[in-house]
Amino acid sequence: MARNPTFTFESYRAVASATRAADLAETSSPFQIEVRFIAGLSNSQKDVFAEAAERWARVIVGDLETAIIRDFSGEVVVDDILIDAEGVFLDGVFGVLGEAGPRIFRPQTALAGAGLPAKAVMRFDKADLGQMEDDGSLLDVITHEMGHCLGIGAFVWSAFGLLKDWPPVLAPGNPTFVGPGAMAEFGILRGAGQPLPVPVANVGGTGSAGSHWRETVFGNELMSPTIAAAGNPLSRLTAASLGDIGYEVDLDGAEPYELPDLMGIAAAGEGPPEPPRGVVLPTVPSSIPSERP
Ligand SMILES: [Zn+2]
């Protein structure tokens, strides 16, 4: 009797532009994100995961070294990142929305993408998926969480030595991201004429502080902690930060973004942004290295 179940899953592959990959990364194998639908997602929700992957495949174009990993489904060849997506029953609307983040990283010996995620998971409360679909925020929330899966956050930033003054000696402190690409873009956004350290979230507890751009500086940017509604651009700064951790990026694939006019907002009597309605827990990354092919 066969005792080794075989798993086949529907999946979606977002592939970067072959032209941009050839021009910018000199590769004939553009960057690919494979989203594997494990269970519990409606067709319209799968479409949202697919569109989120397409947004990231517009800014990451270069190939990473193929990784061979082992997970519950057996041995998997990963080119360039595998993300397992799942809808599950958790605690109903709001509260815990789900968990997302990298699980398996490429080894330090990888020729391209050393230390970058090969496998990640995104698991969401089915009740929240429905709620966010209804209020129009689902695409930006899924895109945001996929950004963490690609490595945006304290774990990878620290591993690359790009997170300064983190954790703070005295909370909240002033942590900054000091990758040269993102600093250049922040300098441009500020009109400073020079690169500037990028303010990183310093409030909100584990999973928020240290792993996002600072909400009070960046407002609706995709990788600030809070997504209150649709309309959160994936900026050149976020794209450049991916370049700083080793991806080959196309900044022209980013979405139009400007810093909020904080003086104008304050003078108009508007309050600070609403607190998040729920939290997505970061995954605890496994340190098991994937194997080289
Ligand atoms: Zn986040």
Coordinates of C-alpha atoms and ligand atoms in Angstrom, one line a residue:
M1 CA 0.0 0.0 0.0
A2 CA 1.3 3.4 -0.9
R3 CA 2.1 5.4 2.2
N4 CA 3.8 8.4 0.7
P5 CA 1.0 10.8 -0.2
T6 CA 1.9 13.0 -3.2
F7 CA 0.8 16.6 -3.1
T8 CA -0.3 18.6 -6.0
F9 CA -1.4 22.2 -5.6
E10 CA -2.7 24.9 -7.8
S11 CA -0.1 27.6 -8.0
Y12 CA 0.5 31.0 -9.6
R13 CA 3.8 32.1 -11.0
A14 CA 4.5 35.9 -11.3
V15 CA 7.5 36.4 -13.7
A16 CA 9.4 39.6 -14.1
S17 CA 9.7 41.2 -17.5
A18 CA 12.2 39.3 -19.7
T19 CA 13.3 42.6 -21.2
R20 CA 14.0 44.4 -17.9
A21 CA 15.7 41.3 -16.5
A22 CA 18.0 41.2 -19.6
D23 CA 18.7 44.9 -19.5
L24 CA 19.2 45.4 -15.7
A25 CA 20.3 42.0 -14.5
E26 CA 21.8 40.5 -17.6
T27 CA 19.9 37.3 -17.2
S28 CA 17.6 35.3 -19.5
S29 CA 15.9 33.9 -16.4
P30 CA 13.7 36.7 -14.9
F31 CA 12.8 36.7 -11.2
Q32 CA 9.8 34.5 -10.4
I33 CA 7.5 34.3 -7.4
E34 CA 5.5 31.0 -7.1
V35 CA 2.4 31.3 -4.9
R36 CA 1.2 27.8 -4.0
F37 CA -2.5 27.7 -2.9
I38 CA -2.6 25.2 0.0
A39 CA -6.2 25.5 1.1
G40 CA -9.0 27.7 2.2
L41 CA -8.9 30.5 -0.4
S42 CA -11.6 31.5 -2.8
N43 CA -10.9 32.1 -6.5
S44 CA -11.2 35.9 -6.0
Q45 CA -8.7 35.7 -3.1
K46 CA -6.3 33.7 -5.1
D47 CA -6.5 36.4 -7.8
V48 CA -5.5 38.9 -5.2
F49 CA -2.4 36.9 -4.2
A50 CA -1.5 36.6 -7.9
E51 CA -1.8 40.4 -8.4
A52 CA 0.3 41.0 -5.2
A53 CA 3.0 38.7 -6.6
E54 CA 2.9 40.7 -9.9
R55 CA 3.5 44.0 -8.1
W56 CA 6.7 42.6 -6.5
A57 CA 7.8 41.0 -9.8
R58 CA 7.7 44.4 -11.4
V59 CA 10.4 45.7 -9.0
I60 CA 12.5 42.5 -8.6
V61 CA 13.9 41.4 -11.9
G62 CA 17.1 39.4 -11.4
D63 CA 17.4 35.6 -11.0
L64 CA 18.5 34.1 -7.7
E65 CA 20.3 30.8 -7.4
T66 CA 17.9 27.9 -7.6
A67 CA 17.2 26.4 -4.2
I68 CA 16.2 22.8 -3.3
I69 CA 14.2 22.6 -0.2
R70 CA 12.3 19.9 1.7
D71 CA 8.9 20.7 3.2
F72 CA 5.7 18.8 4.0
S73 CA 5.2 18.2 0.3
G74 CA 8.6 16.6 -0.2
E75 CA 11.6 18.0 -2.2
V76 CA 10.8 21.2 -4.0
V77 CA 13.0 23.0 -6.6
V78 CA 12.5 26.7 -5.9
D79 CA 13.1 29.4 -8.6
D80 CA 13.2 32.0 -7.1
I81 CA 10.8 32.0 -4.1
L82 CA 8.0 29.7 -3.1
I83 CA 5.2 31.2 -1.0
D84 CA 2.5 28.9 0.5
A85 CA -0.8 30.7 0.9
E86 CA -3.6 29.4 3.0
G87 CA -6.9 30.5 4.5
V88 CA -7.6 29.1 8.0
F89 CA -10.0 29.5 10.9
L90 CA -8.4 31.7 13.6
D91 CA -10.2 34.2 15.9
G92 CA -12.8 35.7 13.6
V93 CA -12.8 39.3 12.2
F94 CA -9.9 41.5 13.5
G95 CA -7.6 40.4 16.3
V96 CA -5.1 38.1 14.8
L97 CA -5.3 38.4 11.0
G98 CA -2.8 35.7 10.3
E99 CA 0.9 35.0 10.1
A100 CA 3.4 35.6 7.3
G101 CA 7.1 35.6 6.7
P102 CA 10.1 33.6 5.5
R103 CA 10.6 30.0 6.6
I104 CA 13.7 28.8 4.7
F105 CA 16.6 30.9 3.5
R106 CA 19.3 30.4 0.9
P107 CA 22.7 29.5 2.3
Q108 CA 25.4 32.1 2.6
T109 CA 27.3 30.2 -0.2
A110 CA 24.5 30.9 -2.8
L111 CA 26.0 32.7 -5.8
A112 CA 22.9 35.0 -6.0
G113 CA 20.5 35.7 -3.2
A114 CA 22.7 34.5 -0.3
G115 CA 20.7 34.8 2.9
L116 CA 17.5 35.6 1.1
P117 CA 14.3 33.6 1.6
A118 CA 13.6 30.6 -0.6
K119 CA 10.3 29.6 1.1
A120 CA 7.8 31.6 2.9
V121 CA 4.3 31.2 4.3
M122 CA 1.2 33.4 4.3
R123 CA -1.7 32.1 6.4
F124 CA -4.7 34.3 7.0
D125 CA -7.9 34.1 9.0
K126 CA -10.7 33.3 6.6
A127 CA -13.0 35.8 8.4
D128 CA -10.5 38.6 7.9
L129 CA -9.9 37.7 4.3
G130 CA -13.6 38.1 3.6
Q131 CA -13.7 41.4 5.6
M132 CA -10.7 42.9 3.8
E133 CA -12.0 41.8 0.5
D134 CA -15.2 43.7 1.3
D135 CA -13.5 46.9 2.5
G136 CA -11.1 46.9 -0.4
S137 CA -7.8 46.6 1.6
L138 CA -7.0 43.0 0.8
L139 CA -4.7 43.6 -2.2
D140 CA -2.5 46.0 -0.2
V141 CA -2.5 43.8 2.9
I142 CA -1.5 40.7 0.9
T143 CA 1.2 42.7 -1.0
H144 CA 2.5 44.1 2.3
E145 CA 2.8 40.7 3.9
M146 CA 4.4 39.3 0.7
G147 CA 7.0 42.0 1.2
H148 CA 7.9 40.5 4.6
C149 CA 8.1 37.1 2.9
L150 CA 10.7 38.5 0.5
G151 CA 12.8 39.6 3.5
I152 CA 11.6 43.1 4.5
G153 CA 11.9 43.2 8.2
A154 CA 14.2 43.2 11.2
F155 CA 15.4 39.6 10.8
V156 CA 16.9 40.0 7.4
W157 CA 17.8 43.7 7.7
S158 CA 19.8 42.8 10.9
A159 CA 21.4 39.8 9.2
F160 CA 22.7 42.2 6.4
G161 CA 23.9 44.8 9.0
L162 CA 21.5 47.4 7.6
L163 CA 19.4 48.1 10.7
K164 CA 21.0 50.8 12.9
D165 CA 20.2 51.5 16.5
W166 CA 18.1 48.3 16.8
P167 CA 16.9 47.2 19.2
P168 CA 16.9 50.5 21.0
V169 CA 18.8 50.9 24.3
L170 CA 15.9 53.1 25.5
A171 CA 12.5 52.6 23.8
P172 CA 11.2 53.9 21.4
G173 CA 14.6 55.0 20.1
N174 CA 15.3 56.0 16.5
P175 CA 16.1 52.9 14.5
T176 CA 17.1 53.5 10.8
F177 CA 17.7 51.5 7.7
V178 CA 21.0 52.3 6.2
G179 CA 21.1 50.5 2.9
P180 CA 22.6 52.9 0.3
G181 CA 19.8 52.4 -2.3
A182 CA 17.0 53.2 0.2
M183 CA 19.0 56.0 1.7
A184 CA 19.4 57.6 -1.7
E185 CA 15.7 57.4 -2.4
F186 CA 14.8 58.8 1.0
G187 CA 17.2 61.7 0.3
I188 CA 15.3 62.3 -2.9
L189 CA 11.9 62.1 -1.3
R190 CA 13.1 64.7 1.3
G191 CA 14.6 66.9 -1.3
A192 CA 17.8 66.8 0.8
G193 CA 20.3 66.6 -2.0
Q194 CA 22.1 63.7 -0.2
P195 CA 21.3 60.2 1.0
L196 CA 19.6 60.0 4.4
P197 CA 19.1 57.1 6.9
V198 CA 15.5 55.8 6.5
P199 CA 13.4 56.0 9.7
V200 CA 12.2 52.6 10.8
A201 CA 9.1 51.9 12.9
N202 CA 9.9 52.3 16.6
V203 CA 6.5 51.6 18.1
G204 CA 3.9 48.8 17.9
G205 CA 5.7 45.9 19.5
T206 CA 7.5 42.9 18.0
G207 CA 6.6 42.4 14.4
S208 CA 5.9 46.1 13.8
A209 CA 8.8 48.0 15.3
G210 CA 12.1 47.3 13.5
S211 CA 10.4 45.7 10.5
H212 CA 8.6 48.6 8.7
W213 CA 9.1 52.2 7.6
R214 CA 8.0 54.6 10.3
E215 CA 4.2 55.3 10.0
T216 CA 4.5 58.9 11.1
V217 CA 7.0 59.6 8.4
F218 CA 5.7 57.5 5.5
G219 CA 1.9 57.5 5.9
N220 CA 0.3 55.3 3.2
E221 CA 3.6 53.8 1.8
L222 CA 3.0 50.0 1.4
M223 CA 5.6 48.9 3.9
S224 CA 4.7 51.3 6.8
P225 CA 2.9 49.3 9.5
T226 CA -0.7 50.3 9.0
I227 CA -2.9 49.7 6.0
A228 CA -6.2 51.3 6.7
A229 CA -7.6 51.3 3.2
A230 CA -6.7 50.7 -0.4
G231 CA -4.1 53.0 -2.1
N232 CA -0.7 52.1 -0.5
P233 CA 2.0 52.6 -3.1
L234 CA 5.0 50.3 -3.4
S235 CA 7.6 53.1 -3.6
R236 CA 11.0 53.3 -5.2
L237 CA 12.4 53.4 -1.6
T238 CA 10.9 50.0 -0.8
A239 CA 12.2 48.6 -4.2
A240 CA 15.7 50.1 -3.5
S241 CA 15.7 48.5 0.0
L242 CA 15.3 45.1 -1.7
G243 CA 18.3 46.0 -3.9
D244 CA 20.2 46.7 -0.7
I245 CA 19.7 43.1 0.6
G246 CA 20.8 41.5 -2.7
Y247 CA 17.9 41.5 -5.1
E248 CA 18.4 42.9 -8.6
V249 CA 15.7 45.6 -8.8
D250 CA 14.0 47.8 -11.3
L251 CA 13.2 51.1 -9.6
D252 CA 11.1 52.1 -12.6
G253 CA 8.7 49.3 -11.7
A254 CA 7.8 51.0 -8.5
E255 CA 4.5 53.0 -8.0
P256 CA 4.3 56.8 -7.7
Y257 CA 4.7 57.9 -4.1
E258 CA 5.4 61.1 -2.2
L259 CA 5.9 61.7 1.5
P260 CA 2.8 63.0 3.3
D261 CA 2.5 66.7 3.9
L262 CA 2.7 66.4 7.7
M263 CA 2.5 70.1 8.4
G264 CA -0.6 70.4 6.2
I265 CA -2.2 67.4 7.9
A266 CA -1.5 68.7 11.3
A267 CA -2.6 72.2 10.4
A268 CA -5.9 70.8 9.0
G269 CA -6.6 69.4 12.5
E270 CA -6.4 65.8 11.4
G271 CA -5.3 63.3 14.0
P272 CA -2.7 60.5 13.8
P273 CA -3.4 57.5 11.7
E274 CA -5.8 55.0 13.0
P275 CA -4.3 52.1 14.9
P276 CA -4.3 48.8 13.0
R277 CA -7.4 46.8 13.3
G278 CA -5.6 43.5 13.6
V279 CA -2.1 42.1 13.7
V280 CA -0.3 39.7 11.4
L281 CA 2.2 37.7 13.4
P282 CA 5.7 37.3 11.9
T283 CA 6.7 33.7 11.3
V284 CA 9.7 32.3 13.3
P285 CA 12.2 31.8 10.5
S286 CA 13.9 28.4 10.4
S287 CA 17.6 28.5 10.2
I288 CA 17.7 25.3 8.1
P289 CA 19.6 26.2 5.0
S290 CA 18.2 25.1 1.7
E291 CA 20.5 22.9 -0.4
R292 CA 22.4 24.0 -3.4
P293 CA 21.3 22.3 -6.6
Ligands
ZN1 ZN 4.0 44.3 8.3

